[in-house]
Short mmCIF file of C-alpha atoms in Angstrom, two decimals:
data_model
loop_
_atom_site.label_atom_id
_atom_site.label_comp_id
_atom_site.label_asym_id
_atom_site.label_seq_id
_atom_site.Cartn_x
_atom_site.Cartn_y
_atom_site.Cartn_z
CA MET A 1 18.24 33.61 8.55
CA THR A 2 18.18 30.46 7.00
CA SER A 3 18.37 30.35 2.65
CA PRO A 4 16.44 27.13 1.95
CA SER A 5 16.75 25.74 -1.22
CA SER A 6 14.03 27.35 -4.14
CA SER A 7 12.67 24.32 -4.73
CA ASP A 8 11.90 24.32 -0.80
CA ARG A 9 10.76 27.70 -1.13
CA GLU A 10 11.08 30.84 -2.86
CA LYS A 11 12.90 33.87 -2.47
CA VAL A 12 10.69 37.38 -2.31
CA VAL A 13 11.96 40.92 -1.98
CA SER A 14 10.13 43.80 -0.64
CA LYS A 15 10.54 46.61 1.82
CA LEU A 16 10.05 46.92 5.71
CA PRO A 17 11.14 49.84 8.14
CA ALA A 18 14.10 49.66 9.73
CA GLY A 19 12.51 49.50 13.11
CA LEU A 20 10.51 46.20 12.64
CA GLN A 21 13.32 44.72 10.33
CA GLN A 22 15.85 45.12 13.90
CA ASP A 23 12.49 43.78 16.28
CA LEU A 24 11.84 40.87 13.66
CA LYS A 25 15.62 40.16 14.15
CA ILE A 26 15.70 40.47 17.89
CA ARG A 27 12.40 38.27 18.36
CA THR A 28 13.09 35.21 16.04
CA ALA A 29 16.41 35.07 17.91
CA GLN A 30 14.60 35.06 21.27
CA HIS A 31 12.47 32.39 20.24
CA GLY A 32 15.15 30.73 18.41
CA ILE A 33 12.94 30.26 14.78
CA ASP A 34 14.34 31.77 11.32
CA ILE A 35 13.06 34.78 10.32
CA GLN A 36 11.17 33.35 7.06
CA HIS A 37 8.91 31.07 9.28
CA ALA A 38 7.70 34.12 11.32
CA VAL A 39 6.68 36.02 8.19
CA GLU A 40 5.17 33.21 6.90
CA ALA A 41 3.36 33.04 10.25
CA GLY A 42 2.32 36.67 10.29
CA ILE A 43 1.10 37.18 6.43
CA SER A 44 -1.05 33.68 7.58
CA ALA A 45 -2.24 35.20 10.45
CA TRP A 46 -2.95 39.10 8.57
CA ARG A 47 -4.76 37.16 5.67
CA GLY A 48 -7.42 35.64 8.37
CA LEU A 49 -7.87 39.31 10.14
CA GLY A 50 -11.78 40.60 9.53
CA ALA A 51 -9.95 44.23 9.24
CA ASN A 52 -6.92 46.18 8.39
CA ARG A 53 -4.84 46.97 11.26
CA SER A 54 -3.83 50.41 12.16
CA PRO A 55 -1.65 52.03 9.86
CA ILE A 56 2.26 51.81 10.18
CA ASP A 57 4.65 54.21 9.45
CA THR A 58 6.32 53.05 6.59
CA ALA A 59 8.36 55.86 5.71
CA GLY A 60 11.73 55.11 4.96
CA ALA A 61 11.46 51.23 4.71
CA LYS A 62 14.43 49.62 3.87
CA SER A 63 14.96 46.65 1.23
CA PHE A 64 13.73 43.32 2.80
CA SER A 65 14.41 39.81 1.46
CA THR A 66 12.91 36.57 2.79
CA TRP A 67 12.02 32.77 1.77
CA LEU A 68 7.92 31.85 1.89
CA PRO A 69 5.90 28.99 0.49
CA PRO A 70 5.29 28.64 -3.43
CA GLY A 71 2.39 30.72 -3.80
CA GLN A 72 2.38 32.71 -0.59
CA TRP A 73 3.40 35.86 -1.52
CA ASP A 74 1.39 35.82 -4.90
CA ALA A 75 -1.54 34.95 -2.93
CA PHE A 76 -0.65 37.75 -0.20
CA LYS A 77 -0.31 40.20 -2.84
CA GLY A 78 -4.03 39.52 -4.03
CA ASP A 79 -5.38 40.12 -0.32
CA CYS A 80 -3.40 43.63 -0.15
CA GLU A 81 -5.03 45.22 -3.82
CA ALA A 82 -8.61 43.74 -2.18
CA ARG A 83 -7.81 45.66 0.81
CA GLY A 84 -6.26 48.60 -0.53
CA VAL A 85 -3.08 48.48 1.09
CA SER A 86 0.29 48.89 -0.34
CA LEU A 87 2.52 45.76 -0.22
CA VAL A 88 4.77 47.09 2.03
CA GLN A 89 2.25 48.39 4.21
CA GLY A 90 0.66 44.66 4.28
CA LEU A 91 4.06 43.25 5.07
CA SER A 92 4.50 45.37 8.10
CA GLN A 93 1.04 44.87 9.30
CA SER A 94 2.16 41.27 9.41
CA VAL A 95 5.51 41.38 10.82
CA GLN A 96 3.30 43.82 13.23
CA VAL A 97 1.32 40.78 14.42
CA TRP A 98 3.60 38.31 14.46
CA LEU A 99 5.70 40.54 16.89
CA ASP A 100 2.06 41.02 19.14
CA LYS A 101 1.22 37.25 19.02
CA ASN A 102 5.21 36.37 20.35
CA PRO A 103 6.16 38.70 23.01
CA PRO A 104 9.75 38.58 24.20
CA PRO A 105 10.20 35.11 26.10
CA ASN A 106 10.84 36.15 30.50
CA VAL A 107 14.67 35.08 31.45
CA GLN A 108 15.06 32.17 32.29
CA ARG A 109 15.90 32.50 36.52
CA PRO A 110 17.94 29.62 37.85
CA THR A 111 15.89 28.01 40.74
CA VAL A 112 18.69 28.13 43.30
CA VAL A 113 21.37 31.36 42.28
CA ARG A 114 24.46 29.73 40.78
CA ARG A 115 27.80 30.20 42.38
CA ILE A 116 30.47 30.09 39.50
CA ILE A 117 34.00 29.60 41.56
CA VAL A 118 36.40 31.35 39.34
CA CYS A 119 39.91 29.87 40.64
CA ASN A 120 43.65 28.77 39.86
CA GLN A 121 46.32 29.44 42.51
CA LYS A 122 48.73 30.37 40.04
CA GLY A 123 48.98 34.31 39.22
CA GLY A 124 48.71 36.22 36.07
CA VAL A 125 46.52 33.14 34.13
CA GLY A 126 43.71 36.10 33.98
CA LYS A 127 41.13 34.88 36.49
CA THR A 128 39.77 38.40 36.86
CA ALA A 129 39.38 38.73 33.19
CA ILE A 130 37.03 35.19 32.77
CA THR A 131 35.28 36.47 35.79
CA SER A 132 34.51 39.92 34.84
CA GLY A 133 33.90 38.83 30.96
CA ALA A 134 31.80 36.00 31.83
CA GLY A 135 29.25 38.33 34.04
CA GLN A 136 28.92 40.72 31.40
CA ALA A 137 28.17 38.28 29.16
CA LEU A 138 25.43 37.01 31.74
CA ALA A 139 23.93 40.35 32.50
CA GLU A 140 24.23 41.59 28.83
CA GLY A 141 19.77 42.67 27.64
CA ALA A 142 17.80 40.27 25.96
CA ASP A 143 16.48 43.21 24.25
CA LEU A 144 19.39 43.01 22.15
CA LEU A 145 21.78 41.05 19.75
CA HIS A 146 25.04 40.55 20.68
CA PRO A 147 27.79 38.46 18.47
CA VAL A 148 28.81 35.14 19.94
CA ARG A 149 31.14 32.48 18.56
CA ILE A 150 30.22 29.46 17.76
CA SER A 151 31.80 27.19 20.86
CA LYS A 152 31.92 23.89 18.76
CA HIS A 153 34.84 26.06 16.99
CA PHE A 154 37.19 25.91 19.59
CA ALA A 155 39.57 23.18 17.51
CA ALA A 156 39.87 25.43 14.92
CA LEU A 157 42.01 27.67 16.56
CA LEU A 158 44.73 24.83 16.81
CA ASN A 159 45.21 25.21 13.17
CA ALA A 160 44.93 29.54 13.07
CA ASP A 161 47.24 31.51 12.26
CA GLN A 162 46.21 33.97 14.66
CA PRO A 163 44.02 34.10 17.29
CA GLY A 164 41.84 36.20 15.40
CA SER A 165 41.59 34.25 12.32
CA PRO A 166 37.74 33.86 11.03
CA LEU A 167 35.14 31.94 13.17
CA ASP A 168 31.72 31.01 12.76
CA TYR A 169 29.29 33.88 14.41
CA GLU A 170 25.60 34.00 14.97
CA ASP A 171 24.00 36.84 16.86
CA LEU A 172 22.03 36.13 20.27
CA PRO A 173 19.79 37.77 22.65
CA GLY A 174 21.63 38.30 26.18
CA PRO A 175 20.61 36.04 28.92
CA GLY A 176 19.55 39.32 30.79
CA LEU A 177 20.76 37.63 34.23
CA ARG A 178 20.90 39.75 37.72
CA VAL A 179 24.71 38.73 38.55
CA LEU A 180 26.84 39.87 41.40
CA LEU A 181 30.63 39.84 40.81
CA VAL A 182 32.57 39.20 44.35
CA ASP A 183 36.48 40.22 44.45
CA PHE A 184 37.79 37.89 46.90
CA ASP A 185 41.11 38.71 45.63
CA PRO A 186 42.54 41.25 48.43
CA GLN A 187 44.72 42.95 45.42
CA GLY A 188 41.59 44.06 44.07
CA HIS A 189 42.39 44.01 40.46
CA LEU A 190 38.67 42.91 39.47
CA THR A 191 37.36 46.06 41.78
CA LYS A 192 39.74 48.65 39.91
CA GLN A 193 39.47 46.92 36.38
CA THR A 194 35.59 47.87 36.32
CA GLY A 195 36.67 51.24 37.46
CA HIS A 196 36.02 51.28 41.57
CA ALA A 197 37.82 51.61 44.42
CA PRO A 198 38.68 49.10 47.35
CA LEU A 199 37.14 48.97 50.58
CA HIS A 200 38.73 51.21 52.96
CA LEU A 201 40.64 49.02 55.17
CA ASP A 202 39.14 50.62 58.33
CA GLY A 203 35.05 50.33 57.19
CA ASP A 204 33.06 47.24 56.91
CA SER A 205 34.18 44.34 53.97
CA LEU A 206 33.69 40.64 53.03
CA THR A 207 36.22 39.57 55.52
CA LYS A 208 34.51 41.29 58.24
CA HIS A 209 31.68 39.30 57.17
CA MET A 210 33.37 36.12 57.12
CA ALA A 211 35.37 36.18 60.42
CA GLY A 212 32.00 37.51 62.41
CA GLU A 213 32.95 40.94 62.68
CA PRO A 214 30.59 42.60 60.40
CA LYS A 215 30.24 46.38 60.73
CA GLY A 216 26.88 46.99 58.95
CA ASP A 217 24.84 45.75 55.97
CA LEU A 218 26.86 43.51 53.48
CA ARG A 219 24.12 45.18 50.56
CA ASP A 220 25.22 48.47 51.54
CA LEU A 221 28.98 47.76 50.31
CA ILE A 222 27.76 46.32 47.10
CA VAL A 223 28.10 48.92 43.74
CA GLU A 224 27.06 49.25 40.15
CA VAL A 225 28.44 48.36 36.85
CA GLU A 226 27.44 50.89 34.99
CA ASP A 227 26.62 50.63 31.11
CA PRO A 228 23.59 50.56 29.16
CA ARG A 229 23.88 47.33 28.30
CA PHE A 230 23.69 45.50 31.66
CA GLY A 231 20.66 47.75 32.24
CA GLY A 232 21.60 47.54 36.18
CA ARG A 233 21.95 44.13 36.39
CA LEU A 234 26.05 43.72 37.10
CA HIS A 235 27.11 44.50 40.47
CA LEU A 236 29.95 44.25 41.87
CA LEU A 237 31.00 43.80 45.83
CA PRO A 238 34.62 45.43 46.09
CA ALA A 239 37.52 44.08 47.59
CA CYS A 240 39.49 45.21 50.61
CA THR A 241 43.22 44.89 51.66
CA ASP A 242 41.73 43.34 54.80
CA ALA A 243 41.42 40.24 53.09
CA PHE A 244 45.37 39.49 53.22
CA LEU A 245 44.56 38.33 56.58
CA LEU A 246 41.33 35.94 55.85
CA ASP A 247 42.95 33.11 56.00
CA VAL A 248 44.58 33.87 59.58
CA LYS A 249 41.04 34.95 60.54
CA LEU A 250 39.30 32.24 59.30
CA SER A 251 41.49 29.75 61.20
CA GLY A 252 39.71 30.67 64.52
CA VAL A 253 36.18 30.71 62.91
CA ARG A 254 33.80 27.78 63.90
CA ALA A 255 33.22 25.98 60.82
CA ARG A 256 35.54 28.12 58.99
CA GLU A 257 34.47 26.09 55.35
CA ALA A 258 31.08 27.42 55.30
CA ALA A 259 31.83 31.65 56.02
CA LEU A 260 31.66 32.88 52.74
CA GLU A 261 28.52 31.41 51.96
CA ARG A 262 27.15 32.76 55.77
CA ALA A 263 28.40 36.87 54.38
CA LEU A 264 26.55 35.99 51.19
CA SER A 265 23.35 34.44 51.48
CA PRO A 266 21.42 37.20 52.62
CA ILE A 267 21.78 39.09 49.72
CA GLU A 268 21.85 35.72 47.90
CA HIS A 269 17.82 36.42 46.52
CA HIS A 270 18.80 39.75 44.56
CA TYR A 271 20.75 37.80 41.66
CA ASP A 272 20.56 34.72 39.38
CA VAL A 273 24.32 34.25 38.99
CA ILE A 274 26.84 35.05 41.68
CA LEU A 275 31.08 34.76 40.43
CA VAL A 276 33.46 34.89 42.80
CA ASP A 277 37.02 35.90 41.80
CA CYS A 278 39.47 34.11 43.63
CA PRO A 279 43.28 34.70 44.86
CA PRO A 280 45.68 32.64 43.83
CA SER A 281 46.19 30.91 46.63
CA LEU A 282 45.24 27.15 48.29
CA GLY A 283 44.75 28.57 51.90
CA LEU A 284 41.89 28.47 53.81
CA SER A 285 39.72 31.37 51.23
CA MET A 286 40.03 28.77 48.53
CA ASP A 287 38.63 26.11 50.91
CA ALA A 288 35.65 28.79 51.96
CA ALA A 289 34.96 29.24 48.03
CA ALA A 290 35.07 25.63 46.98
CA PHE A 291 32.38 24.96 49.82
CA TYR A 292 30.60 28.02 48.46
CA GLY A 293 30.15 26.18 44.84
CA ARG A 294 29.10 22.74 45.85
CA ARG A 295 25.94 21.38 45.16
CA ARG A 296 23.32 21.94 47.46
CA PRO A 297 20.21 19.88 48.20
CA GLY A 298 17.88 19.68 45.41
CA GLU A 299 20.43 21.81 42.83
CA GLU A 300 20.74 20.51 39.53
CA PRO A 301 24.20 19.67 38.29
CA GLY A 302 25.82 21.92 36.56
CA ASN A 303 24.45 24.69 38.05
CA SER A 304 27.06 25.60 40.44
CA GLY A 305 31.04 24.78 40.21
CA VAL A 306 34.27 25.27 39.93
CA LEU A 307 35.57 27.06 36.69
CA VAL A 308 39.65 26.44 35.79
CA VAL A 309 41.34 29.36 34.50
CA VAL A 310 44.77 28.13 32.65
CA GLN A 311 46.68 29.68 30.20
CA ALA A 312 48.24 27.42 27.18
CA GLU A 313 51.85 26.74 28.80
CA ASP A 314 53.34 24.11 31.02
CA SER A 315 53.16 26.11 34.42
CA SER A 316 49.64 26.39 34.33
CA ALA A 317 49.77 22.15 33.67
CA ASP A 318 51.89 22.39 37.86
CA ALA A 319 49.29 24.44 39.22
CA TYR A 320 46.10 22.63 37.97
CA ALA A 321 47.51 19.46 39.69
CA LEU A 322 47.49 20.87 42.67
CA LEU A 323 44.60 22.60 42.66
CA THR A 324 42.82 19.57 41.50
CA SER A 325 43.99 17.64 44.10
CA GLN A 326 42.93 19.79 46.91
CA ILE A 327 39.45 19.74 45.43
CA GLU A 328 39.40 16.26 45.37
CA ASP A 329 40.49 16.64 49.51
CA LEU A 330 37.85 18.47 49.93
CA ARG A 331 35.22 16.51 48.10
CA GLY A 332 36.78 13.31 50.13
CA ASP A 333 37.30 14.97 53.55
CA MET A 334 33.75 16.52 53.74
CA GLY A 335 31.46 14.47 51.35
CA LEU A 336 31.17 17.34 48.87
CA GLU A 337 29.39 17.37 45.90
CA LEU A 338 31.72 20.17 44.22
CA GLU A 339 31.28 19.88 40.33
CA TYR A 340 33.95 21.25 37.53
CA LEU A 341 31.73 23.55 35.14
CA GLY A 342 34.95 23.72 33.03
CA ILE A 343 38.39 24.59 31.71
CA VAL A 344 39.18 27.91 30.21
CA VAL A 345 42.14 28.17 28.01
CA ASN A 346 42.91 32.19 28.47
CA HIS A 347 45.39 34.64 26.87
CA TYR A 348 45.68 32.00 23.99
CA ASP A 349 47.87 33.36 20.93
CA ALA A 350 49.09 30.36 18.25
CA ARG A 351 51.40 33.03 16.90
CA ARG A 352 53.52 31.75 19.77
CA GLY A 353 54.26 28.70 17.94
CA TYR A 354 54.87 24.71 19.45
CA ILE A 355 54.28 25.28 22.92
CA ALA A 356 50.95 27.16 22.70
CA THR A 357 49.67 24.94 19.97
CA SER A 358 50.66 21.92 21.88
CA SER A 359 49.20 22.74 25.49
CA LEU A 360 45.76 23.73 23.74
CA GLU A 361 45.67 20.42 22.40
CA ALA A 362 46.83 18.81 25.55
CA TRP A 363 43.92 20.22 27.37
CA MET A 364 41.30 19.71 24.46
CA ALA A 365 42.51 15.68 25.41
CA ILE A 366 40.93 16.38 28.92
CA LYS A 367 37.48 15.40 28.54
CA ASP A 368 36.38 15.57 32.55
CA PRO A 369 36.27 18.63 33.09
CA ARG A 370 36.76 19.65 29.41
CA VAL A 371 37.56 22.99 27.78
CA VAL A 372 33.92 25.52 27.29
CA GLY A 373 36.16 28.70 26.42
CA VAL A 374 39.27 29.35 24.55
CA ILE A 375 40.05 33.17 25.00
CA GLY A 376 42.40 35.38 22.33
CA ASP A 377 45.65 37.23 23.94
CA LEU A 378 44.35 40.60 22.33
CA LYS A 379 44.62 44.19 22.43
CA GLU A 380 41.21 45.15 23.95
CA GLN A 381 41.13 43.55 27.08
CA LYS A 382 44.27 45.43 28.48
CA GLU A 383 42.96 48.87 27.08
CA ALA A 384 39.99 48.24 28.58
CA VAL A 385 41.75 47.55 31.90
CA ARG A 386 43.62 50.48 31.44
CA MET A 387 40.11 52.64 30.44
CA LYS A 388 38.75 50.74 33.55
CA GLN A 389 36.01 49.94 31.61
CA PRO A 390 33.87 46.69 31.30
CA LEU A 391 35.20 44.91 28.03
CA LEU A 392 32.14 44.02 26.90
CA ALA A 393 30.97 47.96 26.79
CA TYR A 394 34.43 48.94 25.82
CA ALA A 395 34.91 46.52 22.48
CA PRO A 396 31.64 45.15 21.92
CA ARG A 397 32.18 43.13 19.16
CA CYS A 398 36.24 41.86 19.54
CA ASP A 399 36.93 38.57 19.07
CA GLN A 400 37.74 38.11 23.23
CA ALA A 401 34.31 39.54 23.65
CA VAL A 402 32.50 37.06 21.40
CA ALA A 403 34.42 34.41 23.04
CA LEU A 404 33.29 35.22 26.44
CA ARG A 405 29.91 35.29 25.23
CA ALA A 406 30.23 31.55 24.33
CA LEU A 407 32.14 30.69 27.68
CA ALA A 408 28.90 32.46 29.54
CA ARG A 409 26.91 30.32 27.58
CA GLU A 410 28.77 27.29 27.84
CA ILE A 411 28.53 27.44 31.50
CA SER A 412 24.87 28.50 31.78
#
C-alpha cells in the first residue's frame, strides 16, 4: 500500500478481521489499486447505505492502518456512533461493501493460444527449468498473492555481490492460466522433474502423432502437475525416448515443418498457453518447433514465439549465433513471422567474477531481442529437481521463484 504524505491524507489506525484484511489485499492487487483508495470508497459507500448490513464476526480482529482524506475518518466515526455499531464493525462492513462491489476480475485469456518455444541447441543451459518455472508461474491462482521481482531491477544484478542480494519485490495475483508443458526432448528431463515417468516406447507418443502413426488420442497422454497453487490448470505432455528418432521419421513426412502443429492443434482449445521444451538440436525437430511458434493470421504480435535460454559465459554466445542463424533461415525460406519473445540469462551468479558479469552485460546490450529474465543459480532449483517437485511448490518464495514469476509476466 502506498503511504502518501500527511499533507495529502491522514493516517488512521483501527482493527479489521484477518480474513478481511487478506481479502482486501488480494482484491486490490487484482484490480491494481491501492488499499487506501479501496477503503475510502468502501467507507463512502457504507455511509450512503439506508441501513446497516448484517453484522460481521470481528472476533480476533487485528491492527489495521491506512490513509484517508482529511475529515473522512472523523465523519465515519460519527456515523458509526449514530448507527449504534462499533468502529471495527463499521470498518469491517465498509470493506465488505467494497469487496461486494468489486468482485474478482475474470482471468484474461488470449484469443489465440500462446505458444512459447523454449530453445537453445546448447545443452545444460537450463531450458527445462525455465520451461517448467515459467509454466508454473503462469498457472498460479489469481486468488492468492505471490512475490514477484520487479523486472526493471535486472541491472542491479550487475553490481550484486551474490544472486540473492535484496531487490524490490511486490505481491501480485497469479495469472490463473491453463498451461500445457510439452516435453519435446527425448531425454525427458521435464517429465522426470515434475514427478512423472516417460511414456513407454511401445505405446503412443507425441513422436508417433507427428509421424502420422498415432495409436490413440493425444489427450490420453496428458497428465496433471499436481499442487493446490495450480488448481488443476498445469498439465504435462510427457516425453518418450522414441523422440531420438524424430528427425529420421520427419524426413519422410509431408510438410514436416507443420508436424508439431498438426499433432497439437486438436488439444489447443483446452489451454491458454503451451510451452515447448525443445531438445538441444538444430535438426528437423527444431524446425517443427519453430514453425509451431510462428505468428498465425490474426494473432497479436508478441503472443507467441521463441524464448532463448542462455548462460552468462562465452560458449552460450556461440550457440546463440547458430540458433539465430537457423531462425533467420526459416524466416526467409518459409516466409514465417517468427518472433523472439526474449532472452533469459539462466544460472547467473555474480560470484563467478568477470566472465559472468561481463557476459551478462553483453547479453543486456542486445536490444533485439532483449533480456526478459535473469535467473540466479541457487540451491532451491536443484533441491526441487531432486525431490521431483515443481520449484514454485517446493520453494515458492525463493529468489528463483520470484524471478520466474517476473519472467512469466514479461512474456505474457
